[in-house]
Coordinates of C-alpha atoms in Angstrom, one line a residue:
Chain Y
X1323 CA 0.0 0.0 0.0
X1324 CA 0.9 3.2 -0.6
X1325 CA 0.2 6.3 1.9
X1326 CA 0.7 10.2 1.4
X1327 CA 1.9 12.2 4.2
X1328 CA 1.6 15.6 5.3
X1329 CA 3.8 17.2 7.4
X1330 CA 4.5 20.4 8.8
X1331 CA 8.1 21.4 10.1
X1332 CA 10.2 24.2 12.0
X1333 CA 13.4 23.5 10.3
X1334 CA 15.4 25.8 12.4
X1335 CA 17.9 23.4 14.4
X1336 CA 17.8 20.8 11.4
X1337 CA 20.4 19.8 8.9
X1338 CA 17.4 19.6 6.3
X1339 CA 15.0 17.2 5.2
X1340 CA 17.1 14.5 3.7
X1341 CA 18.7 11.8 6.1
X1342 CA 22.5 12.5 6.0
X1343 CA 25.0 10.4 8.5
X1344 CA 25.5 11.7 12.0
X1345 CA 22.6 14.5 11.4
X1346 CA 19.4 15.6 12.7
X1347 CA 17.0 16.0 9.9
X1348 CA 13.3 15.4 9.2
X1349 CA 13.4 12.5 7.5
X1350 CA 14.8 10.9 10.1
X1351 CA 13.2 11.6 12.3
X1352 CA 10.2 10.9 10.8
X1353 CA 11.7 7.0 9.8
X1354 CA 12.2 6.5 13.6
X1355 CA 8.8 7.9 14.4
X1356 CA 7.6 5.0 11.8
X1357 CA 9.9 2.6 13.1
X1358 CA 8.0 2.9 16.3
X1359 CA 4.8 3.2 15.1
X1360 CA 5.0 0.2 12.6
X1361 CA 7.8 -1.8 13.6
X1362 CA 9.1 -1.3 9.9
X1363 CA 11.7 0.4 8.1
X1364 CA 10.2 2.9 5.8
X1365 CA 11.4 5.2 3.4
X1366 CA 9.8 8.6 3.1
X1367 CA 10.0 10.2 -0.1
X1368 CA 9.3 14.2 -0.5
X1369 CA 8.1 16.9 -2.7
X1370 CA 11.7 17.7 -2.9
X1371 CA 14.2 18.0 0.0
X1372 CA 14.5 21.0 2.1
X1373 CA 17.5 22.9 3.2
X1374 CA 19.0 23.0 6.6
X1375 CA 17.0 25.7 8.1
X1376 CA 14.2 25.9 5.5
X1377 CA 10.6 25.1 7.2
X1378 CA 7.6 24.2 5.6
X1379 CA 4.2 24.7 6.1
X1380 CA 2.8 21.7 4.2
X1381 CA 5.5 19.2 3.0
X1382 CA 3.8 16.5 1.0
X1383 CA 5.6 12.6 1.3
X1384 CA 4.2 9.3 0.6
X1385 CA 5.7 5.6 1.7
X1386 CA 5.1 2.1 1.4
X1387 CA 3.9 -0.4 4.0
X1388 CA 2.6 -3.4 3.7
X1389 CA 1.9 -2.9 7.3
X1390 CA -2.1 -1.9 9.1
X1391 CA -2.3 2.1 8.8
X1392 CA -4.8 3.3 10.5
X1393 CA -4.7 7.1 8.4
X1394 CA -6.6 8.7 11.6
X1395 CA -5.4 6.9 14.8
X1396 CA -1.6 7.1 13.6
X1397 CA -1.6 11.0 13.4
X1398 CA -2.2 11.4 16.7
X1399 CA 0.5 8.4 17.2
X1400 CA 3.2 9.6 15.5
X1401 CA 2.9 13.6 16.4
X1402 CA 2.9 11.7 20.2
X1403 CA 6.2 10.6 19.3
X1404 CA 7.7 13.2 17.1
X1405 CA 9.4 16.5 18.3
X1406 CA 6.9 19.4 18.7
X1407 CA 8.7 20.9 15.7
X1408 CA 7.4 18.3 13.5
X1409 CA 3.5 17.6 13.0
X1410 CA 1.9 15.2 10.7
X1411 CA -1.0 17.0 9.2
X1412 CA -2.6 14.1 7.7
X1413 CA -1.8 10.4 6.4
X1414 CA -4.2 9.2 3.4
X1415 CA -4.4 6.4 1.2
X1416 CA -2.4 7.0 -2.0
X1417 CA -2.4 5.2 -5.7
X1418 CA 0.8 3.5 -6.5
X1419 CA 0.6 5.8 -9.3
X1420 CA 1.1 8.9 -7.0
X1421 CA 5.3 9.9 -6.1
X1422 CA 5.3 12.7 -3.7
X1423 CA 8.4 14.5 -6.3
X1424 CA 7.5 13.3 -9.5
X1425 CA 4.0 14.0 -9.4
X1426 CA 4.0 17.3 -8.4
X1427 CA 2.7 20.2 -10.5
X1428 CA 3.8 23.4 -8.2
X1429 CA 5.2 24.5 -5.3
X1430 CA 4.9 27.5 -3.5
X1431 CA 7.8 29.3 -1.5
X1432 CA 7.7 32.0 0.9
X1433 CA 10.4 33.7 1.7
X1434 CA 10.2 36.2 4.8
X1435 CA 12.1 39.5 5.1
X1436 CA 12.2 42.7 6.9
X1437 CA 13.9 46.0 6.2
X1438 CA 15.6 48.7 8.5
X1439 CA 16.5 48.1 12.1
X1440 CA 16.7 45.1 14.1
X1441 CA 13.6 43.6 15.1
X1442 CA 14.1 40.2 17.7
X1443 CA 10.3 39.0 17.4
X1444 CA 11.0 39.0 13.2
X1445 CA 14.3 37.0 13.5
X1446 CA 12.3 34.1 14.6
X1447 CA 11.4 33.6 11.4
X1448 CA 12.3 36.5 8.4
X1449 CA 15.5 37.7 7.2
X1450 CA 17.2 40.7 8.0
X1451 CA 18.2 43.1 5.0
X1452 CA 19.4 45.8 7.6
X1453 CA 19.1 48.4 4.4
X1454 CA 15.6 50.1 3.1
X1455 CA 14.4 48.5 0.3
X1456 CA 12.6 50.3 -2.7
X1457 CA 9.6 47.6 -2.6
X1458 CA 7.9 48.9 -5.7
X1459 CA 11.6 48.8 -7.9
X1460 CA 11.4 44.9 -6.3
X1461 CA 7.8 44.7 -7.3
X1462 CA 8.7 45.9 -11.0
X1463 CA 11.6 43.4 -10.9
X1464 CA 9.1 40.1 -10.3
X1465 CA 7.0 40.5 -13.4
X1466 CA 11.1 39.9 -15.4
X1467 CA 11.3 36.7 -13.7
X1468 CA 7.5 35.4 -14.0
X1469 CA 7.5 33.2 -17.3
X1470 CA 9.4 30.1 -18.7
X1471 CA 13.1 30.7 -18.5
X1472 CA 15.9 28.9 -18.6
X1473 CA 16.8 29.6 -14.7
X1474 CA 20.9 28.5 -14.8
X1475 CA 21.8 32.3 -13.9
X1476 CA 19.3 31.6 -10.6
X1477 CA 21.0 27.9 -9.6
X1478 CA 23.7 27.3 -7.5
X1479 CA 26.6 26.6 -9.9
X1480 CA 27.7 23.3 -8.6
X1481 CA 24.4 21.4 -9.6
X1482 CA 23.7 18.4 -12.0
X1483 CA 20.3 19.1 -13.3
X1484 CA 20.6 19.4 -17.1
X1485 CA 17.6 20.9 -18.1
X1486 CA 17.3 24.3 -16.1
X1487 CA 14.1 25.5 -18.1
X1488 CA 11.1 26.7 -15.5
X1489 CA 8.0 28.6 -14.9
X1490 CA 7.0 31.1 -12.5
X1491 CA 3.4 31.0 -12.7
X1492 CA 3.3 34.1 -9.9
X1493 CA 6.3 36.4 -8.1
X1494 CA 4.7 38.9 -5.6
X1495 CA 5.7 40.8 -2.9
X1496 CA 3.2 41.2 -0.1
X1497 CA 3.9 44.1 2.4
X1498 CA 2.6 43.0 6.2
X1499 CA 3.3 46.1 7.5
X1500 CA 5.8 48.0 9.7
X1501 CA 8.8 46.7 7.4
X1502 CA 8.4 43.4 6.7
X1503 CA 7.5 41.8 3.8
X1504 CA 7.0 38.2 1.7
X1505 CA 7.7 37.0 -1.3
X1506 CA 5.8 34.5 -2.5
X1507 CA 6.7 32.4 -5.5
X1508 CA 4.7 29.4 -7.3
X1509 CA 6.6 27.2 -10.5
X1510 CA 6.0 23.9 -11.5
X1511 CA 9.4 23.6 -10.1
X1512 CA 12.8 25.1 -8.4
X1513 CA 16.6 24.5 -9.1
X1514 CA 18.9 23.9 -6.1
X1515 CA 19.2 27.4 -4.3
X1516 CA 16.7 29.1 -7.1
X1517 CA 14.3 30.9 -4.6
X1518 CA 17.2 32.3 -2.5
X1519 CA 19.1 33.7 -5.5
X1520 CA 16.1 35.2 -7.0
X1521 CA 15.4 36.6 -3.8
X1522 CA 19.1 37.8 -3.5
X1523 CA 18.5 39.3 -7.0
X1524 CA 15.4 41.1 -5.5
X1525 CA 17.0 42.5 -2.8
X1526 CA 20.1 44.1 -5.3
X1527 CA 16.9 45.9 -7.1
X1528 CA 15.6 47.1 -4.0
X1529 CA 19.1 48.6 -2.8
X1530 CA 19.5 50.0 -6.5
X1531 CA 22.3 48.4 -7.3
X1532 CA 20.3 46.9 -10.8
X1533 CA 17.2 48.2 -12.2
X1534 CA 14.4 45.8 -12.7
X1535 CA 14.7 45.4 -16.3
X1536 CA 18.3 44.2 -15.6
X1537 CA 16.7 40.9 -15.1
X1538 CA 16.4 40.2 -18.7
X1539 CA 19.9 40.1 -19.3
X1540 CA 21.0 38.4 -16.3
X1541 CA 18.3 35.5 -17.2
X1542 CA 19.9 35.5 -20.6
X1543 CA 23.4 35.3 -19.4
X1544 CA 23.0 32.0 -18.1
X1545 CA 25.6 33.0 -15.6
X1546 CA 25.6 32.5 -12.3
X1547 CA 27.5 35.4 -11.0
X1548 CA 25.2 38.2 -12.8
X1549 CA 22.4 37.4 -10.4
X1550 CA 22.6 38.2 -6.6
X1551 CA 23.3 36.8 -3.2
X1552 CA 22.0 33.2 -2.3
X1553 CA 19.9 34.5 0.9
X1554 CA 19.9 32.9 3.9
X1555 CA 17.8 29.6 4.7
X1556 CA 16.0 31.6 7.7
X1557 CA 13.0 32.8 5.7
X1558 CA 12.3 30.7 3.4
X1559 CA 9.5 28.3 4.1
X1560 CA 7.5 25.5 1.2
X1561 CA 3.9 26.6 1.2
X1562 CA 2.3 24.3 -0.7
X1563 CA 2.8 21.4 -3.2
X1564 CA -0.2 21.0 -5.8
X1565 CA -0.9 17.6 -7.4
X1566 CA -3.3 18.5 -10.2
X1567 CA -4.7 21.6 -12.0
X1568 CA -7.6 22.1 -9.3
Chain M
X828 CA 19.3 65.3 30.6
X829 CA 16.5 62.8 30.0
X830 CA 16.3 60.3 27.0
X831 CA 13.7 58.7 24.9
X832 CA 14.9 54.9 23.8
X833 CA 13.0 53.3 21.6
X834 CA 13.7 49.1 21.8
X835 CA 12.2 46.2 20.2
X836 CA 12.4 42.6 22.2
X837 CA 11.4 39.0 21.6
X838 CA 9.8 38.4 25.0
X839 CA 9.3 35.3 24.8
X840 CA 11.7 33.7 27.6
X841 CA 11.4 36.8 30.0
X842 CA 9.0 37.3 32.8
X843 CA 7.7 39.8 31.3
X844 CA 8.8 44.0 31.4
X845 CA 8.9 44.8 34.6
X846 CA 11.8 44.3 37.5
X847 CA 10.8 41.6 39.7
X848 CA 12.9 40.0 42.6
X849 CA 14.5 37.0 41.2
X850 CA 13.0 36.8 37.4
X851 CA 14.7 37.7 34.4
X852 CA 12.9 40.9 32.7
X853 CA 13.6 43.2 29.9
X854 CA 14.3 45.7 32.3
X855 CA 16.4 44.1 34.5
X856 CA 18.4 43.7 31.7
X857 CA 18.0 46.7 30.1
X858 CA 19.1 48.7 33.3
X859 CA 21.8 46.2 33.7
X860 CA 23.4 47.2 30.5
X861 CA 22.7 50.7 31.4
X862 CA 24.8 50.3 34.8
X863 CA 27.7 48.9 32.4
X864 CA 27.6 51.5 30.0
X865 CA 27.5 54.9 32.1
X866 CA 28.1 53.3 35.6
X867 CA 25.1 54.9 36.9
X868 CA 21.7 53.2 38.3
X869 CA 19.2 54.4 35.6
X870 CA 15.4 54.0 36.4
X871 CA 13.7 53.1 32.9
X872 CA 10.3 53.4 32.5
X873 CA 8.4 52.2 29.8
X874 CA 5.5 53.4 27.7
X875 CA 3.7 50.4 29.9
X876 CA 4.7 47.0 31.1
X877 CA 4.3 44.2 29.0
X878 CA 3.4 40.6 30.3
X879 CA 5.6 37.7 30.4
X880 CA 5.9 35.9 27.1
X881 CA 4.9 39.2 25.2
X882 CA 6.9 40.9 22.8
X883 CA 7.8 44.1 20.9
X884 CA 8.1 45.5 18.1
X885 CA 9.0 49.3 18.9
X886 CA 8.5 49.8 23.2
X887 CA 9.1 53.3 23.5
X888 CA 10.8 54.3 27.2
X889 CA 12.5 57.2 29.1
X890 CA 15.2 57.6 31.6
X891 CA 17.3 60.7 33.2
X892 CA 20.3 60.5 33.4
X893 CA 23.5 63.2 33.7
X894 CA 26.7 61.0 32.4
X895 CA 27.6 61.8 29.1
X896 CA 25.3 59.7 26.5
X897 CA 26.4 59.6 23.3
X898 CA 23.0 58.7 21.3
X899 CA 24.1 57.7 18.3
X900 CA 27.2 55.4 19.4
X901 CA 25.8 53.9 22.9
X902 CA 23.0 52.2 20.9
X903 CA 25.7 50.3 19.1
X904 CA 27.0 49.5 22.4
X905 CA 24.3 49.3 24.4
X906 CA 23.0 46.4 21.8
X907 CA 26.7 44.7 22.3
X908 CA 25.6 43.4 26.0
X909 CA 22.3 43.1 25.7
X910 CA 20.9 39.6 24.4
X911 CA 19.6 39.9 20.8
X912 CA 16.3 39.4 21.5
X913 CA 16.3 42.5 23.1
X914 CA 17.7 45.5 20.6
X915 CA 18.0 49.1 21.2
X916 CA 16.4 50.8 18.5
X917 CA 17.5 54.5 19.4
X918 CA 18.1 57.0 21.8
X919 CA 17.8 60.4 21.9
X920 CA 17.4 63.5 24.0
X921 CA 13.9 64.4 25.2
X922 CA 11.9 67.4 27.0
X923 CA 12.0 67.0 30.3
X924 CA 8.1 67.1 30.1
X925 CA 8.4 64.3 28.1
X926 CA 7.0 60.6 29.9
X927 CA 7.0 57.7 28.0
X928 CA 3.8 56.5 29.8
X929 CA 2.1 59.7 30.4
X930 CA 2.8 61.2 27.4
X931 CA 1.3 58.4 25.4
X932 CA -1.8 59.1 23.2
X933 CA -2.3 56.0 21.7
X934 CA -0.7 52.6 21.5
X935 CA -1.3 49.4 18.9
X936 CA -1.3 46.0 19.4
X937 CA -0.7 42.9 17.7
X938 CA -2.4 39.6 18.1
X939 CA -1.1 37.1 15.7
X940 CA -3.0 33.6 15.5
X941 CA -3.3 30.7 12.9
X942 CA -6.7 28.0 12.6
X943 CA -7.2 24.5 11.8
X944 CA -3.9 22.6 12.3
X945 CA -0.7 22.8 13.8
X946 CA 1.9 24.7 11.6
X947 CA 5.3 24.4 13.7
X948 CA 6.7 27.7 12.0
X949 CA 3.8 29.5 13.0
X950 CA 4.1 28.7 16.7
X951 CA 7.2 30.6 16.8
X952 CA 5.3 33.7 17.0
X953 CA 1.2 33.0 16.9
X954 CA -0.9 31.3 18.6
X955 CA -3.0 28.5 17.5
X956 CA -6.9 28.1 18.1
X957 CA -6.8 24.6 16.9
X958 CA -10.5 25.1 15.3
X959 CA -11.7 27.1 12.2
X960 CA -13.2 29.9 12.8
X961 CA -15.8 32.2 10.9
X962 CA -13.5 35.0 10.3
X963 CA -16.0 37.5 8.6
X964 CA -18.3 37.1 11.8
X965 CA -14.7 38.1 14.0
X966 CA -14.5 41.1 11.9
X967 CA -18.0 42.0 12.3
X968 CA -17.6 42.0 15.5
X969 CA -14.7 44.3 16.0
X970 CA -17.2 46.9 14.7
X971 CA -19.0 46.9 18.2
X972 CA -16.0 46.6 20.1
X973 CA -14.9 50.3 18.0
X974 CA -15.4 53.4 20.0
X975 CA -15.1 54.6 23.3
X976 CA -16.7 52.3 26.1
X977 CA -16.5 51.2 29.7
X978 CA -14.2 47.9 29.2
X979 CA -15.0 46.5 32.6
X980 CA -16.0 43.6 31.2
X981 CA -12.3 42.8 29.0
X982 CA -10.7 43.8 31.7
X983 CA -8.7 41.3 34.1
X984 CA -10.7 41.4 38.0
X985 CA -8.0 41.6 39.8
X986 CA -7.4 45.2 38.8
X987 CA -7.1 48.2 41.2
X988 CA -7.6 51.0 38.1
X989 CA -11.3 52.9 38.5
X990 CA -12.1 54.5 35.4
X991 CA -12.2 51.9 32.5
X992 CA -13.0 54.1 30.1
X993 CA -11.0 53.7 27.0
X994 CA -11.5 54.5 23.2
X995 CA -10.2 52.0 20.7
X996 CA -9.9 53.6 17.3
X997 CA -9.4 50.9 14.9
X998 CA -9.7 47.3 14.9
X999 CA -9.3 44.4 12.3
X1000 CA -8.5 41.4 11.6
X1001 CA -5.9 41.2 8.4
X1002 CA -5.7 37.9 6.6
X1003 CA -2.2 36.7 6.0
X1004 CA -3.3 33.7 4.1
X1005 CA -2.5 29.9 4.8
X1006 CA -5.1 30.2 7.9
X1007 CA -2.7 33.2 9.7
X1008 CA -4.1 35.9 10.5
X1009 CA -3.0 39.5 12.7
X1010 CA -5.6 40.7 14.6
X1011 CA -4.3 44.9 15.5
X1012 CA -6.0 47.2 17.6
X1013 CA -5.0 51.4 18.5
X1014 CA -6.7 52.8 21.5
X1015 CA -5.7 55.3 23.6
X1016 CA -5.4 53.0 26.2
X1017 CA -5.7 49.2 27.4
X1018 CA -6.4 48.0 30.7
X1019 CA -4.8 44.8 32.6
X1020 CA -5.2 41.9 29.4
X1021 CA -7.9 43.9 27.9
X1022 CA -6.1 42.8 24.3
X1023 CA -5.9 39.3 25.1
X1024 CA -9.6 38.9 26.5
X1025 CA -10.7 41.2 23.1
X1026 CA -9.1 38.2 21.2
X1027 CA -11.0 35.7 23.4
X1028 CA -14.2 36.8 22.6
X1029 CA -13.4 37.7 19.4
X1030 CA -12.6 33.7 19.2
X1031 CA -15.9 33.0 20.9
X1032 CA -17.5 34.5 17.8
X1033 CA -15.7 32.6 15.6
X1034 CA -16.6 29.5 16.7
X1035 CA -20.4 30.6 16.9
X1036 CA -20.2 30.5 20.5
X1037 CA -22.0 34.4 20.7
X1038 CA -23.2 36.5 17.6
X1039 CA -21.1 39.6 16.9
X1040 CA -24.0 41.8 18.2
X1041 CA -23.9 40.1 21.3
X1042 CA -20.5 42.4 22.3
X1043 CA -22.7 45.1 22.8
X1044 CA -24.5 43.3 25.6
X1045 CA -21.3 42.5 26.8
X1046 CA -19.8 45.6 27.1
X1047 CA -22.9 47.0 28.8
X1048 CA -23.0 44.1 31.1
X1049 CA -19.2 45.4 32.7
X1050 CA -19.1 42.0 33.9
X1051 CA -15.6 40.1 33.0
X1052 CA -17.6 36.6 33.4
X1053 CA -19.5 37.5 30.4
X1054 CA -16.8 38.0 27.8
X1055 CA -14.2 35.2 26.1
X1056 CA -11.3 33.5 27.6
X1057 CA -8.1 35.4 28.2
X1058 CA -5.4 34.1 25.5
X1059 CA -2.4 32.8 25.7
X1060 CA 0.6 35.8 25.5
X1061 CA 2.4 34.0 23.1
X1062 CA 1.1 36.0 19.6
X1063 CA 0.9 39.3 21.5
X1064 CA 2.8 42.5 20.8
X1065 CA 3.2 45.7 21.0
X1066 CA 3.5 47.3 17.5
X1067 CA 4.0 50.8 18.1
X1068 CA 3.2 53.8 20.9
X1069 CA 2.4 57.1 19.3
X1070 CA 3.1 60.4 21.3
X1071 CA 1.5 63.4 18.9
X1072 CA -2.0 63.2 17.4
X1073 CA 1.0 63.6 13.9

């Protein structure tokens, strides 16, 4: 049988999603939370892996058991067992034709930031900039990168995806008020590091150091090092994974 | 000389504002960078206390003071001592008429909570009602809760203050999608928890519990038994004090 799983994760104090030797990620914790629920070793596949750092609000996995899920009673029973950090949101029966990565449409990434001075309650979960930002340059700046483009000038240059062709159905930058701000960001899919570089990229518009239209040539150049600053993991958090057109 | 200091604090992990015997508070440490800095026992006082677990966003204060304070460079230093979830934001020189509590006309504050289920990232900073609520009936409801009335009945009983007359000039609820939402609220005033039993009932009405008219009653009734639950401080803060009608 096959289950989906969704979760919902802090990822503050973890080395990322993905088990790694000697590290405290999600997945792992998550496999021992299985291991004690079903007495079997299970391998949870995601969306996509997270960062160290990177949260999510709704991470979408599935496994397979042959063992007796009970998709209510075993929410309840695992959350009991995981961390506080980490909540499954729901367990449901799955085709064998659904794969948590490969059939996913879109994803949605948030990244939090806030401009101007120092503010303690916001580092719990946005990004500093420290400068003033001119949102509406930033603004001007999203509608460049909305589209399907070849994203290699947005991907961390050490990756071995081939085909770095993507779309950004929607960019936006939503203002919350008293200087911070998210950027929300849906595509039927990311390279490694893509949603911190754009946002990097954003951020060089808002402090003028590139115009918005400046985007169209750095997209073209295919070159890494015309974009801007991969931005730290603290801020960015998966929103959503979509699994059809509805 | 006296000073106006403007800070911004995670409170989260203190006892709240005020010096208390044994507890750590923003003051204590606030004063006990203060002490470091100018060698001198400084008396801050604040635009009001805030509760244990509540934070800020900009708390505005005063103190007097006649070593040499140099405004610019002692926030830099001021901020090297103090924890980082507890910033000076600046300091500058101020009438002597000047009282950070007195002198306040208005003040806003933030209550930030999420509905349905639990989101780990959320928890960092709002607080979570667990059930779905009926959002447009909550912001109906602030309507009656608008104005200037006797809040006797939002007000905690244990308090020794006569007149509770206050006037709360705006209030709403702002959607921040994926099930968070801010509630914010500018009076002129607010009485012991007067903010987190406004959200209380404001959550009563959510969950169908009263009808938004029924606040009216409420407030009329000046009886604390008849208004909603007190909530948690975790998601409350104090966004901004104002001191000119500017």
């Amino acid at each position: 049988m096959r289950y989906k799983l969704e979760i919902s994760y802090d990822g503050t104090n973890y080395s990322g999603f993905q088990i790694q030797p000697n590290k405290d990620t999600i997945q792992k914790r998550l496999e021992d939370a299985m291991m004690h629920v079903y007495r079997d070793e299970i391998d949870i596949v995601a969306s996509g892996r997270t960062d160290a750092g990177v949260s999510a609000i709704c991470q979408v996995c599935h496994f397979d058991t042959e063992c007796n899920v009970d998709t209510r009673r075993d929410v309840g029973y695992l959350n009991s067992i995981l961390p506080e950090n980490i909540r499954v949101l729901s367990i449901s029966e799955a085709s064998v034709d659904f794969h948590a990565r490969k059939s996913a449409k879109n994803k949605t990434y948030i990244y939090n930031f806030y401009t101007g001075r120092e503010i303690p309650v916001y580092d719990k979960f946005a990004t500093n900039i420290g400068y003033n930002l001119d949102i509406e340059k930033m603004k001007e700046a999203c509608r460049y990168i909305q589209g399907e483009h070849d994203f290699t000038a947005f991907c961390a240059s050490n990756t071995a995806v081939v085909d770095k062709v993507r779309i950004v159905y929607d960019i936006k930058i939503i203002d919350l008020g008293e200087n911070l701000y998210r950027m929300e960001i849906t595509g039927n899919g990311f390279l490694y590091n893509m949603v911190r570089i754009i946002m990097g990229t954003l951020v060089s518009v808002g402090m003028g150091k590139i115009r918005p239209e400046d985007i169209v040539q750095i997209i073209e150049s295919k070159n890494r090092a015309n974009s801007g600053k991969t931005m730290p993991a603290k801020g960015l958090v998966l929103k959503k994974v979509i699994y059809s057109n509805v």
